[in-house]
mmCIF file of C-alpha atoms in Angstrom:
data_model
loop_
_atom_site.group_PDB
_atom_site.id
_atom_site.type_symbol
_atom_site.label_atom_id
_atom_site.label_comp_id
_atom_site.label_asym_id
_atom_site.label_seq_id
_atom_site.Cartn_x
_atom_site.Cartn_y
_atom_site.Cartn_z
ATOM 1 C CA MET V 1 -3.977 76.703 14.065
ATOM 2 C CA ASN V 2 -6.689 74.170 14.147
ATOM 3 C CA ARG V 3 -5.489 72.602 10.822
ATOM 4 C CA GLN V 4 -1.954 72.304 12.264
ATOM 5 C CA ARG V 5 -3.186 70.708 15.492
ATOM 6 C CA SER V 6 -5.233 68.227 13.568
ATOM 7 C CA SER V 7 -2.275 67.290 11.302
ATOM 8 C CA VAL V 8 -0.063 66.939 14.299
ATOM 9 C CA ARG V 9 -2.606 64.579 15.980
ATOM 10 C CA SER V 10 -2.963 62.640 12.773
ATOM 11 C CA ARG V 11 0.770 62.291 12.541
ATOM 12 C CA GLY V 12 1.019 61.322 16.144
ATOM 13 C CA SER V 13 -1.772 58.670 15.793
ATOM 14 C CA SER V 14 -0.315 57.270 12.716
ATOM 15 C CA SER V 15 3.246 57.092 14.302
ATOM 16 C CA THR V 16 1.724 55.386 17.320
ATOM 17 C CA THR V 17 -0.150 52.815 15.205
ATOM 18 C CA THR V 18 2.877 51.987 13.075
ATOM 19 C CA SER V 19 5.132 51.817 16.059
ATOM 20 C CA ASP V 20 2.620 49.584 18.031
ATOM 21 C CA PRO V 21 4.139 46.077 18.177
ATOM 22 C CA ARG V 22 0.693 44.464 18.008
ATOM 23 C CA GLU V 23 -0.097 46.169 14.765
ATOM 24 C CA LYS V 24 3.260 44.938 13.487
ATOM 25 C CA VAL V 25 2.477 41.380 14.545
ATOM 26 C CA LYS V 26 -1.036 41.527 12.885
ATOM 27 C CA ASP V 27 0.498 42.912 9.648
ATOM 28 C CA CYS V 28 3.080 40.179 9.633
ATOM 29 C CA CYS V 29 0.363 37.552 10.192
ATOM 30 C CA ARG V 30 -1.769 38.923 7.378
ATOM 31 C CA LYS V 31 1.197 38.882 4.984
ATOM 32 C CA PHE V 32 2.108 35.331 6.097
ATOM 33 C CA ILE V 33 -1.455 34.117 5.535
ATOM 34 C CA ALA V 34 -1.572 35.972 2.137
ATOM 35 C CA PHE V 35 1.708 34.225 1.152
ATOM 36 C CA MET V 36 0.529 30.756 2.251
ATOM 37 C CA CYS V 37 -2.545 31.169 -0.003
ATOM 38 C CA THR V 38 -0.317 31.654 -2.989
ATOM 39 C CA GLN V 39 0.834 28.626 -5.167
ATOM 40 C CA VAL V 40 4.393 28.597 -3.731
ATOM 41 C CA GLY V 41 3.118 28.912 -0.100
ATOM 42 C CA VAL V 42 0.500 26.097 -0.572
ATOM 43 C CA GLY V 43 3.041 23.881 -2.203
ATOM 44 C CA GLY V 44 5.643 24.412 0.488
ATOM 45 C CA LEU V 45 3.058 24.116 3.301
ATOM 46 C CA ILE V 46 1.767 20.588 2.004
ATOM 47 C CA VAL V 47 5.372 19.395 1.751
ATOM 48 C CA VAL V 48 6.126 20.443 5.313
ATOM 49 C CA TYR V 49 2.793 19.155 6.478
ATOM 50 C CA ALA V 50 3.651 15.672 4.984
ATOM 51 C CA LEU V 51 7.218 15.644 6.485
ATOM 52 C CA VAL V 52 5.931 16.677 9.991
ATOM 53 C CA GLY V 53 3.224 13.978 9.718
ATOM 54 C CA ALA V 54 5.712 11.336 8.749
ATOM 55 C CA ALA V 55 7.897 12.134 11.642
ATOM 56 C CA SER V 56 4.999 12.239 14.083
ATOM 57 C CA PHE V 57 3.578 8.841 13.018
ATOM 58 C CA MET V 58 6.989 7.238 13.244
ATOM 59 C CA SER V 59 7.314 8.473 16.763
ATOM 60 C CA ILE V 60 3.852 7.441 17.907
ATOM 61 C CA GLU V 61 3.669 3.981 16.201
ATOM 62 C CA THR V 62 7.307 2.949 17.304
ATOM 63 C CA GLN V 63 6.864 3.808 21.013
ATOM 64 C CA GLU V 64 4.771 0.645 21.798
ATOM 65 C CA PRO V 65 5.935 -2.919 20.830
ATOM 66 C CA ASN V 66 3.685 -5.023 18.749
ATOM 67 C CA PRO V 67 2.116 -7.608 21.036
ATOM 68 C CA LEU V 68 1.678 -9.986 18.088
ATOM 69 C CA ILE V 69 5.498 -10.336 17.816
ATOM 70 C CA GLU V 70 5.902 -11.549 21.402
ATOM 71 C CA HIS V 71 2.704 -13.784 21.022
ATOM 72 C CA VAL V 72 4.266 -15.528 17.920
ATOM 73 C CA GLU V 73 7.615 -15.962 19.608
ATOM 74 C CA ASN V 74 5.800 -17.622 22.591
ATOM 75 C CA LEU V 75 3.949 -19.897 20.144
ATOM 76 C CA ARG V 76 7.210 -20.974 18.694
ATOM 77 C CA ARG V 77 8.861 -21.650 21.927
ATOM 78 C CA ASN V 78 5.915 -23.600 23.343
ATOM 79 C CA CYS V 79 5.786 -25.578 20.110
ATOM 80 C CA ALA V 80 9.494 -26.522 20.309
ATOM 81 C CA ALA V 81 9.080 -27.460 24.006
ATOM 82 C CA GLU V 82 6.079 -29.715 23.305
ATOM 83 C CA LEU V 83 7.901 -31.397 20.406
ATOM 84 C CA TRP V 84 10.795 -31.991 22.622
ATOM 85 C CA ASP V 85 8.637 -33.493 25.283
ATOM 86 C CA VAL V 86 6.922 -35.815 22.789
ATOM 87 C CA THR V 87 10.254 -36.828 21.536
ATOM 88 C CA GLU V 88 11.503 -37.685 24.950
ATOM 89 C CA GLN V 89 8.475 -39.927 25.716
ATOM 90 C CA HIS V 90 7.706 -41.765 22.573
ATOM 91 C CA ASN V 91 10.414 -41.560 19.974
ATOM 92 C CA LEU V 92 12.572 -44.471 21.302
ATOM 93 C CA PHE V 93 9.624 -46.816 22.104
ATOM 94 C CA ASN V 94 6.801 -46.228 19.606
ATOM 95 C CA SER V 95 7.282 -44.144 16.387
ATOM 96 C CA SER V 96 3.663 -44.231 15.295
ATOM 97 C CA ILE V 97 2.482 -42.658 18.584
ATOM 98 C CA TRP V 98 5.364 -40.007 18.173
ATOM 99 C CA HIS V 99 4.090 -39.058 14.746
ATOM 100 C CA LEU V 100 0.547 -38.840 15.964
ATOM 101 C CA GLU V 101 1.406 -36.602 18.998
ATOM 102 C CA ALA V 102 3.791 -34.347 16.985
ATOM 103 C CA ASP V 103 1.004 -33.896 14.310
ATOM 104 C CA ILE V 104 -1.271 -32.770 17.071
ATOM 105 C CA VAL V 105 1.242 -30.169 18.272
ATOM 106 C CA LEU V 106 2.108 -28.878 14.761
ATOM 107 C CA LYS V 107 -1.547 -28.640 13.833
ATOM 108 C CA ARG V 108 -2.255 -26.491 16.952
ATOM 109 C CA TYR V 109 0.732 -24.316 16.189
ATOM 110 C CA GLN V 110 -0.490 -23.900 12.555
ATOM 111 C CA ASP V 111 -3.920 -22.780 13.734
ATOM 112 C CA ASP V 112 -2.580 -20.382 16.235
ATOM 113 C CA PHE V 113 -0.060 -18.963 13.733
ATOM 114 C CA ALA V 114 -2.797 -18.515 11.031
ATOM 115 C CA GLU V 115 -4.924 -16.694 13.633
ATOM 116 C CA ALA V 116 -2.086 -14.321 14.352
ATOM 117 C CA ILE V 117 -1.634 -13.576 10.717
ATOM 118 C CA ARG V 118 -5.435 -12.777 10.381
ATOM 119 C CA LYS V 119 -4.881 -10.250 13.188
ATOM 120 C CA GLY V 120 -2.127 -8.473 11.307
ATOM 121 C CA TYR V 121 1.157 -10.292 11.984
ATOM 122 C CA ASP V 122 3.685 -9.884 9.250
ATOM 123 C CA GLY V 123 6.878 -10.744 10.956
ATOM 124 C CA ARG V 124 8.149 -7.125 11.136
ATOM 125 C CA HIS V 125 8.773 -4.905 14.257
ATOM 126 C CA PRO V 126 7.224 -1.468 14.352
ATOM 127 C CA GLU V 127 10.583 0.132 13.591
ATOM 128 C CA GLU V 128 10.755 -1.809 10.423
ATOM 129 C CA VAL V 129 7.191 -1.098 9.373
ATOM 130 C CA TRP V 130 7.194 2.618 10.175
ATOM 131 C CA ASN V 131 10.412 3.780 8.437
ATOM 132 C CA PHE V 132 10.453 7.281 7.152
ATOM 133 C CA PRO V 133 9.602 6.339 3.371
ATOM 134 C CA ALA V 134 6.635 4.226 4.430
ATOM 135 C CA ALA V 135 5.394 6.855 6.945
ATOM 136 C CA LEU V 136 5.670 9.553 4.219
ATOM 137 C CA MET V 137 3.676 7.389 1.763
ATOM 138 C CA PHE V 138 1.127 6.850 4.459
ATOM 139 C CA CYS V 139 0.733 10.536 5.035
ATOM 140 C CA LEU V 140 0.436 11.162 1.344
ATOM 141 C CA ALA V 141 -2.239 8.515 1.139
ATOM 142 C CA VAL V 142 -4.226 10.129 3.908
ATOM 143 C CA PHE V 143 -4.461 13.742 2.888
ATOM 144 C CA THR V 144 -4.713 12.942 -0.757
ATOM 145 C CA MET V 145 -7.643 10.527 0.008
ATOM 146 C CA ILE V 146 -5.997 7.687 -1.917
ATOM 147 C CA GLY V 147 -6.078 5.410 0.987
ATOM 148 C CA TYR V 148 -3.810 2.512 -0.010
ATOM 149 C CA GLY V 149 -4.518 0.445 3.075
ATOM 150 C CA ASN V 150 -1.162 -1.340 3.162
ATOM 151 C CA MET V 151 -0.264 0.525 6.413
ATOM 152 C CA VAL V 152 -2.679 1.253 9.222
ATOM 153 C CA PRO V 153 -2.063 2.833 12.600
ATOM 154 C CA ARG V 154 -2.031 0.127 15.331
ATOM 155 C CA THR V 155 -2.022 2.304 18.508
ATOM 156 C CA ALA V 156 -4.908 4.344 19.810
ATOM 157 C CA TRP V 157 -2.841 7.502 19.678
ATOM 158 C CA GLY V 158 -2.013 6.736 16.073
ATOM 159 C CA LYS V 159 -5.647 6.351 15.073
ATOM 160 C CA GLY V 160 -6.569 9.543 16.858
ATOM 161 C CA ALA V 161 -3.704 11.471 15.084
ATOM 162 C CA THR V 162 -4.784 10.046 11.769
ATOM 163 C CA VAL V 163 -8.256 11.529 12.303
ATOM 164 C CA ILE V 164 -6.860 14.981 13.152
ATOM 165 C CA TYR V 165 -4.206 14.756 10.375
ATOM 166 C CA ALA V 166 -6.870 13.950 7.727
ATOM 167 C CA THR V 167 -9.196 16.729 9.048
ATOM 168 C CA PHE V 168 -6.684 19.441 8.462
ATOM 169 C CA GLY V 169 -4.816 17.915 5.579
ATOM 170 C CA ILE V 170 -7.690 17.213 3.145
ATOM 171 C CA PRO V 171 -8.750 20.912 2.955
ATOM 172 C CA LEU V 172 -5.045 21.806 2.507
ATOM 173 C CA TYR V 173 -4.660 19.303 -0.259
ATOM 174 C CA ILE V 174 -7.886 20.600 -2.002
ATOM 175 C CA LEU V 175 -6.483 24.086 -1.888
ATOM 176 C CA TYR V 176 -3.207 22.725 -3.429
ATOM 177 C CA PHE V 177 -5.133 20.733 -6.007
ATOM 178 C CA MET V 178 -7.067 23.833 -7.204
ATOM 179 C CA ASN V 179 -4.128 26.172 -7.210
ATOM 180 C CA MET V 180 -1.753 23.886 -8.912
ATOM 181 C CA GLY V 181 -4.285 22.970 -11.510
ATOM 182 C CA LYS V 182 -4.846 26.566 -12.381
ATOM 183 C CA VAL V 183 -1.119 27.364 -12.546
ATOM 184 C CA LEU V 184 -0.402 24.302 -14.702
ATOM 185 C CA ALA V 185 -3.416 25.032 -16.903
ATOM 186 C CA SER V 186 -2.383 28.513 -17.574
ATOM 187 C CA THR V 187 1.229 27.556 -18.373
ATOM 188 C CA PHE V 188 0.391 24.828 -20.650
ATOM 189 C CA LYS V 189 -2.157 26.937 -22.440
ATOM 190 C CA TRP V 190 0.478 29.671 -22.967
ATOM 191 C CA LEU V 191 2.934 27.063 -24.194
ATOM 192 C CA TYR V 192 0.459 25.396 -26.622
ATOM 193 C CA THR V 193 -0.665 28.938 -27.970
ATOM 194 C CA TRP V 194 2.955 29.840 -28.517
ATOM 195 C CA LEU V 195 3.685 26.610 -30.363
ATOM 196 C CA HIS V 196 0.581 27.032 -32.408
ATOM 197 C CA GLU V 197 1.350 30.520 -33.507
ATOM 198 C CA CYS V 198 4.993 29.439 -34.350
ATOM 199 C CA SER V 199 3.800 26.589 -36.567
ATOM 200 C CA HIS V 200 0.892 28.626 -38.294
ATOM 201 C CA SER V 201 0.967 31.768 -40.269
ATOM 202 C CA GLN V 202 -0.975 34.804 -39.045
ATOM 203 C CA ASP V 203 -3.439 34.560 -42.029
ATOM 204 C CA ASP V 204 -4.494 31.024 -40.797
ATOM 205 C CA ASP V 205 -5.243 32.293 -37.356
ATOM 206 C CA MET V 206 -7.498 35.216 -38.610
ATOM 207 C CA ASN V 207 -11.235 34.650 -38.597
ATOM 208 C CA ILE V 208 -13.898 37.006 -40.041
ATOM 209 C CA GLU V 209 -16.825 37.625 -37.620
ATOM 210 C CA ASP V 210 -20.439 37.417 -38.903
ATOM 211 C CA GLY V 211 -21.770 40.817 -39.932
ATOM 212 C CA SER V 212 -18.451 42.583 -39.886
ATOM 213 C CA GLY V 213 -15.627 42.672 -42.466
ATOM 214 C CA VAL V 214 -12.954 43.259 -39.828
ATOM 215 C CA PRO V 215 -10.784 40.089 -39.360
ATOM 216 C CA GLN V 216 -10.241 38.965 -35.806
ATOM 217 C CA LYS V 217 -7.904 36.523 -34.214
ATOM 218 C CA LYS V 218 -9.228 33.028 -33.634
ATOM 219 C CA ARG V 219 -9.569 31.837 -30.080
ATOM 220 C CA ILE V 220 -7.029 29.005 -29.480
ATOM 221 C CA ILE V 221 -8.071 26.296 -26.982
ATOM 222 C CA VAL V 222 -6.041 23.356 -25.935
ATOM 223 C CA PRO V 223 -7.583 20.100 -27.415
ATOM 224 C CA THR V 224 -8.404 17.135 -25.264
ATOM 225 C CA THR V 225 -5.768 15.012 -27.230
ATOM 226 C CA ALA V 226 -3.035 17.244 -26.027
ATOM 227 C CA CYS V 227 -4.058 16.679 -22.465
ATOM 228 C CA LEU V 228 -4.285 12.967 -22.931
ATOM 229 C CA TRP V 229 -0.779 13.005 -24.434
ATOM 230 C CA VAL V 230 0.563 14.849 -21.482
ATOM 231 C CA ILE V 231 -0.974 12.375 -18.974
ATOM 232 C CA SER V 232 0.271 9.359 -21.082
ATOM 233 C CA ILE V 233 3.772 10.608 -21.195
ATOM 234 C CA TYR V 234 3.746 11.251 -17.445
ATOM 235 C CA ILE V 235 2.405 7.740 -16.744
ATOM 236 C CA ALA V 236 4.991 6.227 -19.008
ATOM 237 C CA THR V 237 7.772 8.195 -17.119
ATOM 238 C CA GLY V 238 6.448 6.912 -13.762
ATOM 239 C CA THR V 239 6.175 3.404 -15.133
ATOM 240 C CA ILE V 240 9.840 3.264 -16.180
ATOM 241 C CA MET V 241 10.970 4.983 -12.839
ATOM 242 C CA PHE V 242 9.059 2.681 -10.513
ATOM 243 C CA ALA V 243 10.001 -0.392 -12.497
ATOM 244 C CA GLU V 244 13.709 0.393 -12.160
ATOM 245 C CA TRP V 245 13.631 1.392 -8.549
ATOM 246 C CA GLU V 246 11.045 -1.021 -7.122
ATOM 247 C CA LYS V 247 11.966 -3.938 -9.335
ATOM 248 C CA TRP V 248 8.382 -4.259 -10.523
ATOM 249 C CA THR V 249 7.229 -5.282 -13.910
ATOM 250 C CA TYR V 250 6.184 -2.529 -16.381
ATOM 251 C CA LEU V 251 2.635 -3.587 -16.209
ATOM 252 C CA ASP V 252 2.504 -3.422 -12.365
ATOM 253 C CA SER V 253 4.267 0.100 -12.546
ATOM 254 C CA ALA V 254 1.777 1.309 -15.050
ATOM 255 C CA TYR V 255 -1.030 -0.188 -12.942
ATOM 256 C CA PHE V 256 0.184 1.546 -9.861
ATOM 257 C CA CYS V 257 0.539 4.956 -11.541
ATOM 258 C CA VAL V 258 -2.980 4.893 -13.001
ATOM 259 C CA THR V 259 -4.658 3.687 -9.817
ATOM 260 C CA SER V 260 -2.774 6.310 -7.722
ATOM 261 C CA LEU V 261 -3.270 9.296 -9.947
ATOM 262 C CA CYS V 262 -7.010 8.315 -10.306
ATOM 263 C CA LYS V 263 -7.228 8.071 -6.499
ATOM 264 C CA ILE V 264 -8.341 4.431 -6.643
ATOM 265 C CA GLY V 265 -5.677 3.366 -4.195
ATOM 266 C CA ILE V 266 -5.982 -0.440 -4.219
ATOM 267 C CA GLY V 267 -2.897 -0.779 -2.064
ATOM 268 C CA ASP V 268 -1.388 -4.020 -3.346
ATOM 269 C CA LEU V 269 1.583 -2.032 -4.702
ATOM 270 C CA VAL V 270 3.112 0.928 -2.788
ATOM 271 C CA PRO V 271 6.480 2.435 -3.226
ATOM 272 C CA GLY V 272 8.599 3.533 -0.243
ATOM 273 C CA ALA V 273 8.562 0.532 1.833
ATOM 274 C CA ASN V 274 11.160 -1.184 -0.329
ATOM 275 C CA ILE V 275 13.406 1.840 -0.847
ATOM 276 C CA LEU V 276 16.312 1.092 1.418
ATOM 277 C CA ASP V 277 18.652 3.954 0.132
ATOM 278 C CA SER V 278 16.531 6.447 2.078
ATOM 279 C CA GLN V 279 17.648 4.684 5.320
ATOM 280 C CA SER V 280 21.280 4.801 4.382
ATOM 281 C CA GLY V 281 21.417 8.526 3.847
ATOM 282 C CA LYS V 282 20.246 8.739 0.226
ATOM 283 C CA PRO V 283 16.639 10.033 0.168
ATOM 284 C CA THR V 284 16.763 11.076 -3.465
ATOM 285 C CA LYS V 285 14.386 8.379 -4.609
ATOM 286 C CA LEU V 286 11.998 9.167 -1.725
ATOM 287 C CA VAL V 287 11.807 12.808 -2.650
ATOM 288 C CA ILE V 288 11.369 12.092 -6.407
ATOM 289 C CA ASN V 289 8.503 9.646 -5.562
ATOM 290 C CA PHE V 290 6.798 12.116 -3.328
ATOM 291 C CA VAL V 291 7.162 14.923 -5.897
ATOM 292 C CA TYR V 292 5.895 12.590 -8.691
ATOM 293 C CA MET V 293 2.702 11.970 -6.950
ATOM 294 C CA LEU V 294 1.953 15.549 -6.055
ATOM 295 C CA LEU V 295 2.941 16.894 -9.495
ATOM 296 C CA GLY V 296 0.884 14.143 -11.171
ATOM 297 C CA MET V 297 -2.270 15.100 -9.273
ATOM 298 C CA GLY V 298 -1.663 18.668 -10.270
ATOM 299 C CA LEU V 299 -1.431 17.482 -13.906
ATOM 300 C CA VAL V 300 -4.747 15.764 -13.423
ATOM 301 C CA ALA V 301 -6.251 18.948 -12.141
ATOM 302 C CA MET V 302 -4.743 20.791 -15.191
ATOM 303 C CA CYS V 303 -6.328 18.367 -17.634
ATOM 304 C CA TYR V 304 -9.634 18.662 -15.909
ATOM 305 C CA ILE V 305 -9.658 22.454 -16.125
ATOM 306 C CA LEU V 306 -8.464 22.473 -19.774
ATOM 307 C CA MET V 307 -11.046 19.777 -20.878
ATOM 308 C CA ARG V 308 -13.877 21.575 -19.065
ATOM 309 C CA GLU V 309 -12.925 24.710 -20.934
ATOM 310 C CA GLU V 310 -12.950 22.995 -24.256
ATOM 311 C CA VAL V 311 -16.315 21.419 -23.486
ATOM 312 C CA ARG V 312 -17.794 24.774 -22.509
ATOM 313 C CA ILE V 313 -16.522 26.458 -25.645
ATOM 314 C CA LYS V 314 -17.804 23.480 -27.800
ATOM 315 C CA MET V 315 -21.140 23.732 -26.186
ATOM 316 C CA GLN V 316 -21.344 27.507 -26.919
ATOM 317 C CA GLU V 317 -20.399 26.829 -30.565
ATOM 318 C CA ILE V 318 -23.121 24.210 -30.713
ATOM 319 C CA LYS V 319 -25.766 26.520 -29.139
ATOM 320 C CA GLU V 320 -24.767 29.229 -31.616
ATOM 321 C CA ASP V 321 -24.799 27.056 -34.569
ATOM 322 C CA THR V 322 -28.273 25.703 -33.583
ATOM 323 C CA ARG V 323 -29.546 29.304 -33.091
ATOM 324 C CA LEU V 324 -28.315 30.208 -36.595
ATOM 325 C CA CYS V 325 -29.733 27.130 -38.063
ATOM 326 C CA LEU V 326 -33.146 27.775 -36.524
ATOM 327 C CA GLU V 327 -33.082 31.384 -37.701
ATOM 328 C CA ASP V 328 -32.202 30.126 -41.235
ATOM 329 C CA MET V 329 -35.050 27.607 -41.179
ATOM 330 C CA SER V 330 -37.438 30.174 -39.819
ATOM 331 C CA ALA V 331 -36.448 32.591 -42.577
ATOM 332 C CA LYS V 332 -36.876 29.924 -45.246
ATOM 333 C CA PHE V 333 -40.286 28.924 -43.924
ATOM 334 C CA ALA V 334 -41.328 32.571 -43.790
ATOM 335 C CA LYS V 335 -40.235 33.154 -47.338
ATOM 336 C CA CYS V 336 -41.959 30.003 -48.569
ATOM 337 C CA PHE V 337 -45.333 30.738 -46.836
ATOM 338 C CA GLY V 338 -44.982 34.371 -47.983
ATOM 339 C CA SER V 339 -44.584 33.452 -51.642
ATOM 340 C CA SER V 340 -47.476 30.979 -51.439
ATOM 341 C CA LYS V 341 -49.747 33.698 -50.027
ATOM 342 C CA GLU V 342 -48.801 36.026 -52.810
ATOM 343 C CA SER V 343 -49.514 33.488 -55.454
ATOM 344 C CA GLN V 344 -53.057 32.784 -53.903
ATOM 345 C CA TYR V 345 -53.666 36.566 -53.870
ATOM 346 C CA TYR V 346 -52.859 36.952 -57.606
ATOM 347 C CA ASP V 347 -54.947 33.968 -58.492
#
């Protein structure tokens, strides 16, 4: 009877816990977090994070007009009015005085215009600067730590949002960088091993261990040259793509690809701002540019992991060869000294 009561209680408690909505919510949250830590979840999360960030920065930066635009327009109106006043006063009576007064007005306008350019005036309204392609590339430059610098937030809300966006985006990108590098490294290693086994016979891949007559299979590692070939082909693909879409030279395109994938981020060449197809309902180029940058950084992480593995294995081999060499030298020295001692004993 006691056993039956205990079993009934356990069933009742288990049924209450499973039927508890709070437990269901907790279980769903745990499953969601576990999925987000996977490669697919991190990749999708960083894409959504970039899209939400681009829409947010567009909304923040286009709410307030740029005061420099109105300031330059006032400078032009005042300059035109002053030139008209000078023309009315001196043009019909004394041309030399008119030239002198007009030069003074134009020199003042030139100095004021140069000062406005130093403060950031480029002739574009916020809606033209913060279009969706440019905002997306800005978000990519923030959480990947490239920092092109061609676009900067102008408003106080935009600067504060950039700080918060980078605080949460950089750890997310590091998680993506590590996961994507591991996935690509394991995939490329499997592909290289398969190609190696197809191109070589099984006898060539067998190695006899020291001290045992049982042949064992050689350990296949991805060489550094294969990683360099992959990165070179990827950079060449990006060079052709950006040269065709952005109307850059091939040297400028290769220069942009290398500086971006290496996270130098000089910022003199940035795609996205010149892609007008994304504003007319054709965001294909924008998506491909964004995917190219993320996948390229994953390839950089893959090459780093594979090169590190090769260096570690080479160092182990050097260490083992050094140990065997030292053992061989010590055995030769021992044999030599032992034979000399025996000859002295017989003498």
